[in-house]
CSV table of C-alpha atoms and ligand atoms in Angstrom, one decimal:
chain,number,residue,atom,x,y,z
A,74,MET,CA,8.1,-27.7,-24.5
A,75,ARG,CA,7.1,-24.2,-23.4
A,76,HIS,CA,10.1,-22.3,-24.7
A,77,LEU,CA,12.6,-23.1,-27.4
A,78,PRO,CA,16.1,-23.1,-26.0
A,79,LEU,CA,18.4,-21.0,-28.2
A,80,PHE,CA,22.0,-19.9,-27.7
A,81,ALA,CA,22.2,-16.2,-28.8
A,82,GLN,CA,25.4,-14.8,-30.3
A,83,LEU,CA,25.5,-11.3,-28.6
A,84,ARG,CA,29.2,-10.5,-29.0
A,85,GLY,CA,29.5,-6.8,-29.7
A,86,ARG,CA,25.7,-6.4,-29.9
A,87,ALA,CA,23.8,-3.7,-28.1
A,88,CYS,CA,21.3,-4.9,-25.4
A,89,LEU,CA,19.0,-2.7,-23.3
A,90,ILE,CA,18.5,-3.1,-19.6
A,91,VAL,CA,15.8,-0.9,-18.1
A,92,GLY,CA,16.6,-0.5,-14.4
A,93,GLY,CA,19.5,0.8,-12.2
A,94,GLY,CA,19.6,-1.4,-9.1
A,95,HIS,CA,21.3,-4.7,-8.3
A,96,VAL,CA,19.0,-6.8,-10.4
A,97,ALA,CA,19.9,-4.7,-13.4
A,98,GLU,CA,23.5,-5.0,-12.5
A,99,ARG,CA,23.4,-8.8,-12.3
A,100,ARG,CA,21.8,-8.9,-15.8
A,101,ALA,CA,24.4,-6.5,-17.1
A,102,ARG,CA,27.2,-8.7,-15.8
A,103,LEU,CA,25.7,-11.8,-17.4
A,104,LEU,CA,25.3,-10.1,-20.7
A,105,LEU,CA,28.9,-8.9,-20.4
A,106,GLU,CA,30.1,-12.5,-20.0
A,107,ALA,CA,28.6,-13.2,-23.4
A,108,GLY,CA,30.4,-10.2,-24.9
A,109,ALA,CA,27.3,-8.1,-25.3
A,110,ARG,CA,27.2,-4.2,-25.0
A,111,PRO,CA,24.7,-3.4,-22.3
A,112,THR,CA,23.0,0.0,-22.1
A,113,LEU,CA,21.3,0.6,-18.8
A,114,VAL,CA,18.4,3.2,-18.6
A,115,ALA,CA,17.2,4.6,-15.3
A,116,PRO,CA,16.6,7.9,-13.6
A,117,GLU,CA,19.3,6.9,-11.1
A,118,PHE,CA,21.9,4.1,-10.6
A,119,SER,CA,23.2,2.2,-7.6
A,120,ALA,CA,26.8,2.5,-6.6
A,121,GLY,CA,27.4,-1.0,-7.9
A,122,VAL,CA,26.1,-0.1,-11.4
A,123,GLU,CA,28.2,3.1,-11.4
A,124,ALA,CA,31.3,1.0,-10.5
A,125,LEU,CA,30.6,-1.5,-13.2
A,126,ALA,CA,30.2,1.2,-15.9
A,127,ALA,CA,33.5,2.7,-14.7
A,128,ALA,CA,35.3,-0.6,-15.0
A,129,GLU,CA,33.7,-1.8,-18.3
A,130,PRO,CA,34.0,0.5,-21.3
A,131,THR,CA,31.3,-1.4,-23.2
A,132,VAL,CA,28.6,-0.5,-20.6
A,133,THR,CA,26.6,2.7,-21.3
A,134,LEU,CA,24.5,4.4,-18.7
A,135,VAL,CA,21.6,6.6,-19.7
A,136,ARG,CA,20.3,8.7,-16.8
A,137,ALA,CA,16.7,9.2,-17.9
A,138,PRO,CA,13.2,7.7,-17.6
A,139,PHE,CA,12.3,4.9,-20.0
A,140,THR,CA,10.6,5.9,-23.3
A,141,ASP,CA,9.0,3.5,-25.7
A,142,ASP,CA,11.1,4.4,-28.7
A,143,LEU,CA,14.3,3.3,-26.9
A,144,VAL,CA,13.8,-0.4,-27.6
A,145,GLU,CA,14.2,0.0,-31.4
A,146,ARG,CA,18.0,0.2,-31.3
A,147,PHE,CA,18.6,-3.0,-29.4
A,148,TRP,CA,18.8,-6.7,-30.0
A,149,LEU,CA,17.4,-7.7,-26.7
A,150,VAL,CA,15.5,-5.9,-23.9
A,151,VAL,CA,15.5,-6.7,-20.2
A,152,ALA,CA,13.0,-5.0,-17.9
A,153,ALA,CA,14.7,-5.0,-14.4
A,154,THR,CA,13.0,-2.2,-12.5
A,155,ASN,CA,11.2,-2.7,-9.2
A,156,ASP,CA,8.1,-1.0,-10.7
A,157,SER,CA,5.8,-3.5,-12.3
A,158,GLU,CA,4.1,-0.7,-14.3
A,159,VAL,CA,7.3,0.4,-15.9
A,160,ASN,CA,8.2,-3.2,-16.6
A,161,ALA,CA,4.9,-3.7,-18.3
A,162,ARG,CA,5.5,-0.7,-20.5
A,163,VAL,CA,8.9,-2.0,-21.5
A,164,ALA,CA,7.4,-5.3,-22.4
A,165,ALA,CA,4.7,-3.7,-24.4
A,166,ALA,CA,7.1,-1.5,-26.3
A,167,ALA,CA,9.4,-4.5,-27.0
A,168,GLU,CA,6.4,-6.5,-28.2
A,169,ARG,CA,5.5,-3.8,-30.7
A,170,ALA,CA,9.0,-3.5,-32.0
A,171,GLN,CA,9.4,-7.3,-32.1
A,172,ARG,CA,12.4,-7.4,-29.8
A,173,PHE,CA,12.8,-10.3,-27.4
A,174,CYS,CA,12.1,-9.0,-23.9
A,175,ASN,CA,12.8,-10.5,-20.5
A,176,VAL,CA,10.9,-9.2,-17.6
A,177,VAL,CA,12.7,-10.1,-14.4
A,178,ASP,CA,10.7,-12.5,-12.3
A,179,ASP,CA,7.7,-12.4,-14.6
A,180,ALA,CA,7.7,-15.3,-17.1
A,181,GLU,CA,4.2,-14.4,-18.2
A,182,ARG,CA,5.2,-11.0,-19.6
A,183,SER,CA,8.6,-12.2,-20.9
A,184,THR,CA,9.2,-13.3,-24.5
A,185,PHE,CA,12.5,-14.9,-23.4
A,186,ILE,CA,13.5,-16.2,-20.0
A,187,MET,CA,17.0,-16.6,-18.5
A,188,PRO,CA,17.9,-20.2,-17.8
A,189,ALA,CA,20.1,-21.5,-15.0
A,190,ILE,CA,23.5,-22.0,-16.6
A,191,VAL,CA,26.2,-24.6,-16.2
A,192,ASP,CA,29.2,-23.0,-17.8
A,193,ARG,CA,32.1,-25.2,-19.0
A,194,ASP,CA,33.2,-22.9,-21.8
A,195,PRO,CA,32.7,-23.7,-24.6
A,196,VAL,CA,30.2,-26.3,-23.3
A,197,THR,CA,27.2,-24.5,-22.0
A,198,ILE,CA,24.1,-26.1,-20.5
A,199,ALA,CA,21.0,-24.1,-20.0
A,200,ILE,CA,18.2,-25.3,-17.7
A,201,SER,CA,14.7,-23.9,-17.5
A,202,SER,CA,11.5,-24.7,-15.6
A,203,ALA,CA,9.6,-22.3,-17.9
A,204,GLY,CA,9.7,-19.8,-15.1
A,205,LEU,CA,7.5,-22.0,-12.9
A,206,SER,CA,10.1,-22.9,-10.3
A,207,PRO,CA,13.6,-21.3,-10.4
A,208,VAL,CA,14.4,-23.4,-7.3
A,209,ILE,CA,13.9,-26.6,-9.3
A,210,ALA,CA,16.0,-25.2,-12.2
A,211,ARG,CA,18.8,-24.4,-9.8
A,212,HIS,CA,18.5,-27.9,-8.2
A,213,VAL,CA,18.9,-29.5,-11.6
A,214,LYS,CA,21.8,-27.2,-12.2
A,215,GLY,CA,23.4,-28.6,-9.1
A,216,LEU,CA,22.9,-32.2,-10.2
A,217,ILE,CA,24.4,-31.4,-13.6
A,218,GLU,CA,27.3,-29.5,-12.1
A,219,SER,CA,28.2,-32.7,-10.3
A,220,LEU,CA,27.8,-34.9,-13.4
A,221,VAL,CA,29.7,-32.9,-16.0
A,222,PRO,CA,33.5,-33.1,-15.6
A,223,SER,CA,34.8,-29.7,-14.9
A,224,ARG,CA,37.4,-30.0,-17.7
A,225,ILE,CA,34.9,-31.0,-20.4
A,226,GLY,CA,35.6,-27.6,-21.9
A,227,ALA,CA,39.2,-28.5,-22.7
A,228,LEU,CA,38.0,-31.6,-24.5
A,229,ALA,CA,35.5,-29.5,-26.5
A,230,ARG,CA,38.3,-27.1,-27.5
A,231,LEU,CA,40.6,-30.0,-28.6
A,232,ALA,CA,37.7,-31.4,-30.6
A,233,GLY,CA,37.1,-28.0,-32.1
A,234,ARG,CA,40.7,-27.7,-33.3
A,235,TRP,CA,40.7,-31.1,-34.9
A,236,ARG,CA,37.2,-31.0,-36.4
A,237,ALA,CA,38.2,-30.0,-39.9
A,238,ARG,CA,41.2,-32.4,-40.1
A,239,VAL,CA,39.1,-35.3,-38.9
A,240,ARG,CA,36.5,-34.6,-41.5
A,241,GLY,CA,39.2,-34.7,-44.1
A,242,ALA,CA,40.7,-37.9,-42.8
A,243,LEU,CA,37.4,-39.7,-42.3
A,244,PRO,CA,35.0,-38.7,-45.0
A,245,ASP,CA,32.3,-41.3,-44.1
A,246,ALA,CA,29.9,-39.7,-41.6
A,247,ASP,CA,29.2,-42.9,-39.6
A,248,VAL,CA,33.0,-43.7,-39.3
A,249,ARG,CA,33.5,-40.1,-38.2
A,250,ARG,CA,30.8,-40.2,-35.5
A,251,HIS,CA,32.1,-43.5,-34.1
A,252,PHE,CA,35.6,-41.9,-34.0
A,253,TRP,CA,34.3,-38.9,-32.0
A,254,GLU,CA,32.3,-41.1,-29.7
A,255,GLU,CA,35.4,-43.1,-28.9
A,256,VAL,CA,37.3,-39.8,-28.3
A,257,VAL,CA,34.6,-38.7,-25.8
A,258,ALA,CA,34.4,-42.0,-24.0
A,259,GLY,CA,38.1,-43.2,-24.1
A,260,PRO,CA,41.6,-42.2,-23.2
A,261,VAL,CA,41.6,-38.8,-24.9
A,262,ALA,CA,38.8,-37.7,-22.5
A,263,ALA,CA,40.6,-39.3,-19.6
A,264,HIS,CA,43.8,-37.3,-20.3
A,265,CYS,CA,41.8,-34.1,-20.7
A,266,GLU,CA,40.0,-34.5,-17.5
A,267,ALA,CA,43.3,-35.1,-15.7
A,268,GLY,CA,44.7,-31.9,-17.2
A,269,ARG,CA,47.1,-33.7,-19.5
A,270,ASP,CA,46.2,-31.8,-22.6
A,271,GLU,CA,49.4,-32.8,-24.5
A,272,ALA,CA,48.9,-36.5,-23.9
A,273,ALA,CA,45.2,-36.1,-24.9
A,274,GLU,CA,46.2,-34.6,-28.2
A,275,LYS,CA,48.8,-37.4,-28.8
A,276,ALA,CA,46.2,-40.0,-28.1
A,277,LEU,CA,43.8,-38.3,-30.5
A,278,VAL,CA,46.4,-38.3,-33.3
A,279,ARG,CA,47.0,-42.1,-32.7
A,280,MET,CA,43.3,-42.9,-32.8
A,281,LEU,CA,42.8,-40.8,-35.9
A,282,ASP,CA,45.7,-42.7,-37.6
A,283,GLU,CA,44.2,-46.0,-36.8
A,284,ALA,CA,40.7,-45.0,-37.8
A,285,ALA,CA,41.9,-43.6,-41.1
A,286,ARG,CA,43.7,-46.9,-41.8
A,287,GLY,CA,40.7,-48.9,-40.8
A,288,ALA,CA,38.4,-46.8,-42.8
A,289,SER,CA,40.4,-47.5,-46.0
A,290,HIS,CA,39.7,-51.2,-45.5
A,291,GLY,CA,36.0,-50.8,-46.2
A,292,ALA,CA,32.7,-50.2,-44.4
A,293,PRO,CA,32.4,-49.4,-40.7
A,294,ARG,CA,32.1,-52.4,-38.5
A,295,GLY,CA,28.6,-53.0,-37.3
A,296,VAL,CA,27.6,-54.5,-34.0
A,297,ALA,CA,24.4,-55.6,-32.3
A,298,TRP,CA,23.6,-54.7,-28.7
A,299,LEU,CA,20.9,-56.7,-27.1
A,300,VAL,CA,19.8,-54.4,-24.4
A,301,GLY,CA,17.3,-55.2,-21.6
A,302,ALA,CA,14.9,-52.2,-21.3
A,303,GLY,CA,13.4,-53.3,-18.0
A,304,PRO,CA,9.7,-54.0,-17.4
A,305,GLY,CA,8.2,-50.7,-18.3
A,306,ASN,CA,9.4,-48.1,-15.8
A,307,PRO,CA,12.0,-46.1,-17.8
A,308,ASP,CA,14.3,-45.6,-14.7
A,309,LEU,CA,15.0,-49.3,-14.5
A,310,ILE,CA,17.3,-49.6,-17.6
A,311,THR,CA,21.0,-50.1,-16.7
A,312,LEU,CA,23.6,-47.4,-17.2
A,313,ARG,CA,25.3,-49.6,-19.8
A,314,GLY,CA,21.9,-50.0,-21.6
A,315,ARG,CA,21.4,-46.2,-21.7
A,316,GLN,CA,24.9,-45.6,-23.0
A,317,LEU,CA,24.5,-48.1,-25.9
A,318,LEU,CA,21.0,-46.8,-26.6
A,319,ALA,CA,22.4,-43.3,-26.9
A,320,ALA,CA,25.2,-44.5,-29.3
A,321,ALA,CA,23.2,-46.6,-31.6
A,322,ASP,CA,22.6,-45.8,-35.3
A,323,VAL,CA,19.4,-47.9,-35.3
A,324,VAL,CA,17.1,-48.9,-32.5
A,325,LEU,CA,14.8,-52.0,-32.9
A,326,TYR,CA,12.3,-51.8,-30.1
A,327,ASP,CA,9.3,-53.8,-29.0
A,328,ARG,CA,6.1,-53.0,-27.1
A,329,LEU,CA,7.1,-53.9,-23.6
A,330,GLY,CA,9.9,-51.5,-22.8
A,331,ALA,CA,9.1,-47.9,-21.8
A,332,PRO,CA,8.4,-45.7,-24.8
A,333,GLU,CA,10.1,-42.8,-22.9
A,334,LEU,CA,13.4,-44.6,-23.3
A,335,LEU,CA,13.5,-43.8,-27.0
A,336,ARG,CA,14.2,-40.2,-26.0
A,337,PHE,CA,17.7,-41.4,-25.1
A,338,ALA,CA,18.4,-42.4,-28.6
A,339,ARG,CA,20.3,-40.0,-30.9
A,340,ARG,CA,18.1,-37.6,-32.6
A,341,ASP,CA,19.1,-38.9,-36.0
A,342,ALA,CA,18.9,-42.6,-35.1
A,343,GLU,CA,16.5,-44.7,-37.0
A,344,LEU,CA,13.8,-46.1,-34.7
A,345,ILE,CA,12.1,-49.2,-35.9
A,346,PRO,CA,9.2,-50.8,-34.0
A,347,VAL,CA,9.3,-54.6,-34.2
A,348,GLY,CA,6.6,-55.3,-31.6
A,349,LYS,CA,5.1,-58.8,-31.3
A,350,ALA,CA,1.5,-58.8,-30.1
A,351,PRO,CA,0.1,-61.9,-28.3
A,352,ASN,CA,-1.7,-64.4,-30.6
A,353,ARG,CA,0.0,-63.3,-33.8
A,354,PRO,CA,1.9,-65.8,-35.9
A,355,THR,CA,5.5,-66.2,-34.7
A,356,THR,CA,7.1,-65.9,-38.1
A,357,ARG,CA,7.7,-62.2,-37.2
A,358,GLN,CA,10.7,-63.4,-35.1
A,359,GLU,CA,12.4,-64.6,-38.3
A,360,GLU,CA,11.9,-61.2,-39.8
A,361,ILE,CA,13.4,-59.5,-36.8
A,362,ASN,CA,16.4,-61.8,-37.0
A,363,ARG,CA,16.8,-61.1,-40.7
A,364,LEU,CA,16.5,-57.3,-40.2
A,365,LEU,CA,19.0,-57.4,-37.3
A,366,VAL,CA,21.6,-59.3,-39.4
A,367,GLU,CA,21.1,-57.1,-42.4
A,368,LEU,CA,21.6,-53.9,-40.5
A,369,VAL,CA,24.7,-55.1,-38.6
A,370,ALA,CA,26.2,-56.5,-41.8
A,371,ALA,CA,25.7,-53.1,-43.4
A,372,GLY,CA,27.9,-51.6,-40.7
A,373,LYS,CA,25.2,-50.2,-38.4
A,374,ARG,CA,25.4,-50.2,-34.7
A,375,VAL,CA,22.1,-51.6,-33.8
A,376,CYS,CA,20.5,-51.4,-30.3
A,377,ARG,CA,18.0,-54.2,-30.0
A,378,LEU,CA,16.0,-52.9,-27.1
A,379,LYS,CA,14.0,-55.7,-25.5
A,380,GLY,CA,11.4,-55.6,-22.7
A,381,GLY,CA,12.6,-56.9,-19.3
A,382,ASP,CA,15.8,-59.0,-19.6
A,383,PRO,CA,16.7,-60.1,-23.1
A,384,MET,CA,17.6,-63.6,-21.8
A,385,VAL,CA,14.3,-64.3,-20.1
A,386,PHE,CA,11.5,-65.2,-22.5
A,387,GLY,CA,12.9,-62.7,-24.8
A,388,ARG,CA,13.9,-64.9,-27.7
A,389,ALA,CA,17.4,-63.6,-27.5
A,390,GLY,CA,18.7,-67.0,-28.2
A,391,GLU,CA,17.3,-66.9,-31.7
A,392,GLU,CA,18.6,-63.5,-32.4
A,393,LEU,CA,22.1,-64.4,-31.1
A,394,ASP,CA,22.0,-67.6,-33.2
A,395,ALA,CA,21.3,-65.6,-36.4
A,396,LEU,CA,24.2,-63.2,-35.5
A,397,VAL,CA,26.6,-66.0,-34.8
A,398,GLU,CA,25.6,-67.8,-38.1
A,399,ALA,CA,26.4,-64.5,-40.0
A,400,GLY,CA,29.7,-64.1,-38.0
A,401,LEU,CA,28.6,-60.7,-36.6
A,402,PRO,CA,29.7,-59.2,-33.3
A,403,PHE,CA,27.3,-58.5,-30.4
A,404,GLU,CA,27.0,-57.6,-26.7
A,405,VAL,CA,24.2,-58.5,-24.3
A,406,VAL,CA,23.2,-56.1,-21.6
A,407,PRO,CA,20.9,-57.5,-18.9
A,408,GLY,CA,17.7,-55.8,-17.8
A,409,VAL,CA,15.4,-56.0,-14.9
A,410,SER,CA,13.1,-58.9,-15.8
A,411,ALA,CA,9.4,-58.7,-15.1
A,412,VAL,CA,9.6,-61.1,-12.2
A,413,GLU,CA,12.2,-58.9,-10.4
A,414,GLY,CA,10.4,-55.7,-11.3
A,415,CYS,CA,7.0,-56.9,-10.2
A,416,ALA,CA,8.3,-58.5,-7.0
A,417,ALA,CA,10.1,-55.3,-6.0
A,418,PHE,CA,7.2,-53.0,-6.9
A,419,ALA,CA,4.5,-55.1,-5.5
A,420,GLY,CA,6.4,-56.0,-2.3
A,421,ILE,CA,6.7,-59.7,-2.8
A,422,PRO,CA,10.0,-61.3,-1.6
A,423,LEU,CA,10.7,-64.1,-4.1
A,424,THR,CA,12.7,-66.1,-1.5
A,425,LEU,CA,12.1,-65.8,2.2
A,426,ARG,CA,13.8,-67.5,5.1
A,427,ASN,CA,11.8,-70.5,6.3
A,428,VAL,CA,9.1,-69.8,3.7
A,429,SER,CA,10.5,-70.0,0.2
A,430,ARG,CA,13.9,-71.2,-0.8
A,431,ALA,CA,13.5,-71.6,-4.6
A,432,LEU,CA,12.0,-69.6,-7.4
A,433,LEU,CA,10.6,-71.4,-10.4
A,434,ILE,CA,10.1,-69.3,-13.5
A,435,THR,CA,7.9,-70.6,-16.3
A,436,THR,CA,5.3,-69.5,-18.9
A,437,GLY,CA,1.6,-70.1,-19.1
A,438,HIS,CA,1.7,-69.4,-22.8
A,439,ASP,CA,2.8,-72.8,-24.2
A,440,ASP,CA,0.1,-75.4,-24.5
A,441,ASN,CA,2.7,-78.1,-24.9
A,442,ASP,CA,3.1,-79.8,-21.6
A,443,ALA,CA,3.1,-76.6,-19.4
A,444,SER,CA,1.6,-78.7,-16.6
A,445,SER,CA,4.8,-80.8,-16.4
A,446,ASP,CA,6.6,-77.5,-15.4
A,447,LEU,CA,3.9,-76.9,-12.9
A,448,ALA,CA,4.5,-80.4,-11.5
A,449,SER,CA,7.9,-79.4,-10.3
A,450,PHE,CA,6.5,-76.6,-8.2
A,451,LYS,CA,6.5,-77.6,-4.5
A,452,PRO,CA,5.3,-75.9,-1.3
A,453,GLY,CA,8.3,-74.0,0.1
A,454,GLN,CA,8.9,-72.4,-3.3
A,455,THR,CA,7.7,-69.4,-5.3
A,456,LEU,CA,6.3,-69.9,-8.8
A,457,ALA,CA,6.4,-67.0,-11.3
A,458,ILE,CA,4.4,-67.4,-14.5
A,459,TYR,CA,5.0,-65.1,-17.5
A,460,MET,CA,2.4,-64.6,-20.2
A,461,GLY,CA,-0.8,-66.7,-20.6
A,462,VAL,CA,-3.3,-64.6,-18.7
A,463,ALA,CA,-6.1,-66.5,-20.6
A,464,LYS,CA,-4.7,-69.7,-19.1
A,465,TYR,CA,-4.9,-68.7,-15.5
A,466,PRO,CA,-8.0,-70.8,-14.8
A,467,ARG,CA,-6.3,-73.9,-16.2
A,468,ILE,CA,-3.1,-73.2,-14.3
A,469,ALA,CA,-5.0,-72.9,-11.1
A,470,ALA,CA,-6.9,-76.1,-11.7
A,471,ASP,CA,-3.7,-78.0,-12.6
A,472,LEU,CA,-2.0,-76.8,-9.5
A,473,ILE,CA,-4.9,-77.8,-7.3
A,474,ARG,CA,-5.1,-81.2,-9.0
A,475,LEU,CA,-1.3,-81.5,-8.3
A,476,GLY,CA,-2.1,-81.3,-4.6
A,477,HIS,CA,-1.7,-77.6,-3.8
A,478,SER,CA,-4.3,-76.1,-1.4
A,479,PRO,CA,-6.9,-73.8,-3.0
A,480,GLU,CA,-5.9,-71.4,-0.2
A,481,THR,CA,-2.3,-71.1,-1.7
A,482,PRO,CA,-1.7,-67.3,-2.2
A,483,ALA,CA,-1.6,-66.2,-5.8
A,484,THR,CA,-0.9,-62.6,-6.7
A,485,ILE,CA,-1.3,-61.0,-10.2
A,486,VAL,CA,0.8,-58.0,-11.0
A,487,GLU,CA,-0.5,-56.2,-14.0
A,488,ARG,CA,1.7,-53.6,-15.8
A,489,GLY,CA,4.2,-53.9,-12.9
A,490,THR,CA,6.6,-51.0,-12.1
A,491,THR,CA,4.6,-48.5,-14.2
A,492,ASP,CA,2.2,-45.8,-13.0
A,493,ALA,CA,-0.6,-48.1,-14.2
A,494,GLN,CA,0.5,-51.0,-11.9
A,495,ARG,CA,-2.3,-53.1,-10.4
A,496,VAL,CA,-1.8,-55.8,-7.9
A,497,ILE,CA,-4.5,-58.4,-7.2
A,498,VAL,CA,-3.9,-60.5,-4.1
A,499,THR,CA,-6.0,-63.7,-4.3
A,500,THR,CA,-5.7,-67.5,-3.9
A,501,LEU,CA,-5.4,-70.4,-6.3
A,502,GLY,CA,-9.1,-71.3,-5.6
A,503,ARG,CA,-10.3,-67.8,-6.4
A,504,LEU,CA,-7.9,-67.0,-9.3
A,505,PRO,CA,-10.2,-67.7,-12.2
A,506,GLU,CA,-13.0,-65.6,-10.8
A,507,ALA,CA,-10.6,-62.8,-9.7
A,508,THR,CA,-9.0,-62.7,-13.2
A,509,GLU,CA,-12.4,-62.2,-14.7
A,510,ARG,CA,-13.8,-59.8,-12.2
A,511,TYR,CA,-10.8,-57.4,-12.4
A,512,GLY,CA,-10.5,-57.8,-16.2
A,513,VAL,CA,-6.8,-58.7,-16.0
A,514,ALA,CA,-5.0,-57.9,-19.3
A,515,PRO,CA,-1.4,-58.5,-20.4
A,516,PRO,CA,1.3,-57.7,-19.6
A,517,ALA,CA,0.7,-59.4,-16.3
A,518,LEU,CA,2.7,-61.7,-14.1
A,519,LEU,CA,1.3,-64.4,-11.8
A,520,ILE,CA,3.2,-65.2,-8.6
A,521,VAL,CA,2.1,-68.3,-6.6
A,522,GLY,CA,3.3,-69.4,-3.2
A,523,GLU,CA,3.2,-68.3,0.5
A,524,THR,CA,5.3,-65.2,-0.1
A,525,ALA,CA,2.7,-63.9,-2.7
A,526,ARG,CA,0.4,-62.8,0.1
A,527,LEU,CA,2.9,-60.4,1.4
A,528,ALA,CA,2.0,-58.0,-1.4
A,529,ALA,CA,-0.8,-56.9,1.0
A,530,ARG,CA,1.7,-56.2,3.7
A,531,PHE,CA,4.6,-54.7,1.8
A,532,ALA,CA,2.7,-52.5,-0.7
A,533,TRP,CA,4.8,-49.4,-1.0
A,534,PHE,CA,4.6,-48.2,-4.6
A,535,GLN,CA,2.2,-45.2,-4.5
A,536,PRO,CA,0.7,-45.1,-8.0
A,537,SER,CA,-0.2,-48.8,-7.7
A,538,THR,CA,-3.7,-50.1,-6.9
A,539,VAL,CA,-3.9,-53.1,-4.6
A,540,GLU,CA,-7.0,-55.3,-4.7
A,541,ILE,CA,-7.2,-57.7,-1.8
A,542,ASP,CA,-9.5,-60.3,-3.2
A,543,ASP,CA,-8.6,-62.8,-0.5
A,544,ALA,CA,-10.3,-61.9,2.8
A,545,SER,CA,-9.5,-65.2,4.4
A,546,PRO,CA,-8.1,-65.2,8.0
A,547,ALA,CA,-4.8,-66.6,6.7
A,548,ALA,CA,-4.3,-63.5,4.4
A,549,GLN,CA,-5.2,-61.2,7.2
A,550,ARG,CA,-2.6,-62.8,9.4
A,551,ALA,CA,0.2,-62.3,6.8
A,552,ARG,CA,3.5,-61.8,8.6
A,553,VAL,CA,7.1,-62.4,7.6
A,554,SER,CA,7.7,-64.8,10.4
B,646,SAH,N1,12.0,-60.5,-21.5
B,646,SAH,C1,10.9,-60.1,-20.7
B,646,SAH,C2,9.7,-61.1,-20.8
B,646,SAH,C3,9.1,-61.1,-22.2
B,646,SAH,S1,7.7,-62.1,-22.2
B,646,SAH,C4,11.3,-60.0,-19.2
B,646,SAH,O1,12.4,-60.4,-18.9
B,646,SAH,O2,10.5,-59.5,-18.4
B,646,SAH,C5,6.4,-61.0,-21.9
B,646,SAH,C6,5.7,-61.3,-20.6
B,646,SAH,O3,6.5,-60.7,-19.6
B,646,SAH,C7,4.4,-60.7,-20.4
B,646,SAH,O4,3.3,-61.5,-20.9
B,646,SAH,C8,4.3,-60.6,-18.9
B,646,SAH,O5,4.0,-61.9,-18.3
B,646,SAH,C9,5.7,-60.3,-18.5
B,646,SAH,N2,5.8,-58.8,-18.3
B,646,SAH,C10,6.6,-58.0,-19.0
B,646,SAH,N3,6.5,-56.8,-18.5
B,646,SAH,C11,5.6,-56.8,-17.5
B,646,SAH,C12,5.1,-55.9,-16.5
B,646,SAH,N4,5.5,-54.6,-16.6
B,646,SAH,N5,4.3,-56.3,-15.6
B,646,SAH,C13,3.9,-57.6,-15.5
B,646,SAH,N6,4.4,-58.5,-16.4
B,646,SAH,C14,5.2,-58.1,-17.3
């Protein structure tokens, strides 16, 4: 973060603008909107500035060259002349006097910069690119303008009026936060957005009544949200997943999801890592189950963020079982599973007309009878193997023993969907050697079958590296049909 965003209370406060042209005028108008008292200093003023001063009694014009001692009497200083030497002198004087100073179009010299602003009074959103690209800041402003309901300000004012009363009615901070979250996401907000302010207020009163009655019955009601985080690229979480992540009191997360996602959690949410590393004893899962049940029973809203999809090799079944045993409520939000993420980002259709009409998903991790799963894999299908990188040589040998040609395409996708993605296109016969040569490490997914070779043809994801280990004529001829 190059600048700390602050919202300055300038109402009635004197601010200095050095300059008398239209840039100075624009800054003066902005300061006026915040209720500040701008003084403009310049040897001469544009007609626009003169008109502004005539219309606004709080604007003062000083017709004189800038002198260093001027800055002392002001809260903020803006250097807005078209003379970079004068601007530099203003900045230096402000620096000595320890006044914050903005030099227009010169982020280097400025001790504060002006953000792009989305104004939904009293909701104000400030956007900065640290002065590096005002165009990008304005672009983001445009995106946000379209996202934030135009009447969000009405909702904020309503919330402001009721804040003290709600605090009195709901003394428990968790209960109160849940109440406000329902206000923001529910019918109160919908009424506000539609301009029905009275209906909004009535709905709020009804909800507060209910919440106050519920609160007197005991602790807030906890809930577990099992949320799929996707395979590693933070953009691949679902909207529902993001919403619940942002609402949670506690987040239990593991190694596989994107760490960037934790930024969407509330700033005061408790973040607990519960990662399982390969080859560690599995008793950890029971600890996770116990922790989850404990937290939910204590009234916490717990987001259990799980890599990929919680229902695919995610041990969600065990966590849900523990919750059901304890009689606790939950919701499951799907995620993009590794097989879908890797297929998309490596360019491997999992089914393909006339080539593959079934997808078999299994794991290379289990020693117990994994080969019986492999036995159900037939030509004309696609096989996806989660985990078990160390078992790739045995998997290849088993499949060849089961009658698959050593030339069958086999593609490894390592760290799929992330900037570190690596795709190794090889064959069953060469798989052991390729795994070793490229030093494949988990998390990696193995895709076997005719469509796997298409990773060479459909590679599109730019940060990814693609290693074509298979130089056979068949691979070179890879075509969809
Ligand atoms: N629930 C998860 C799977 C957890 S098991 C899901 O639906 O994806 C962990 C295994 O998933 C890893 O060993 C690996 O085989 C696979 N995996 C997870 N993320 C991956 C990624 N980004 N790239 C390749 N494989 C991945």
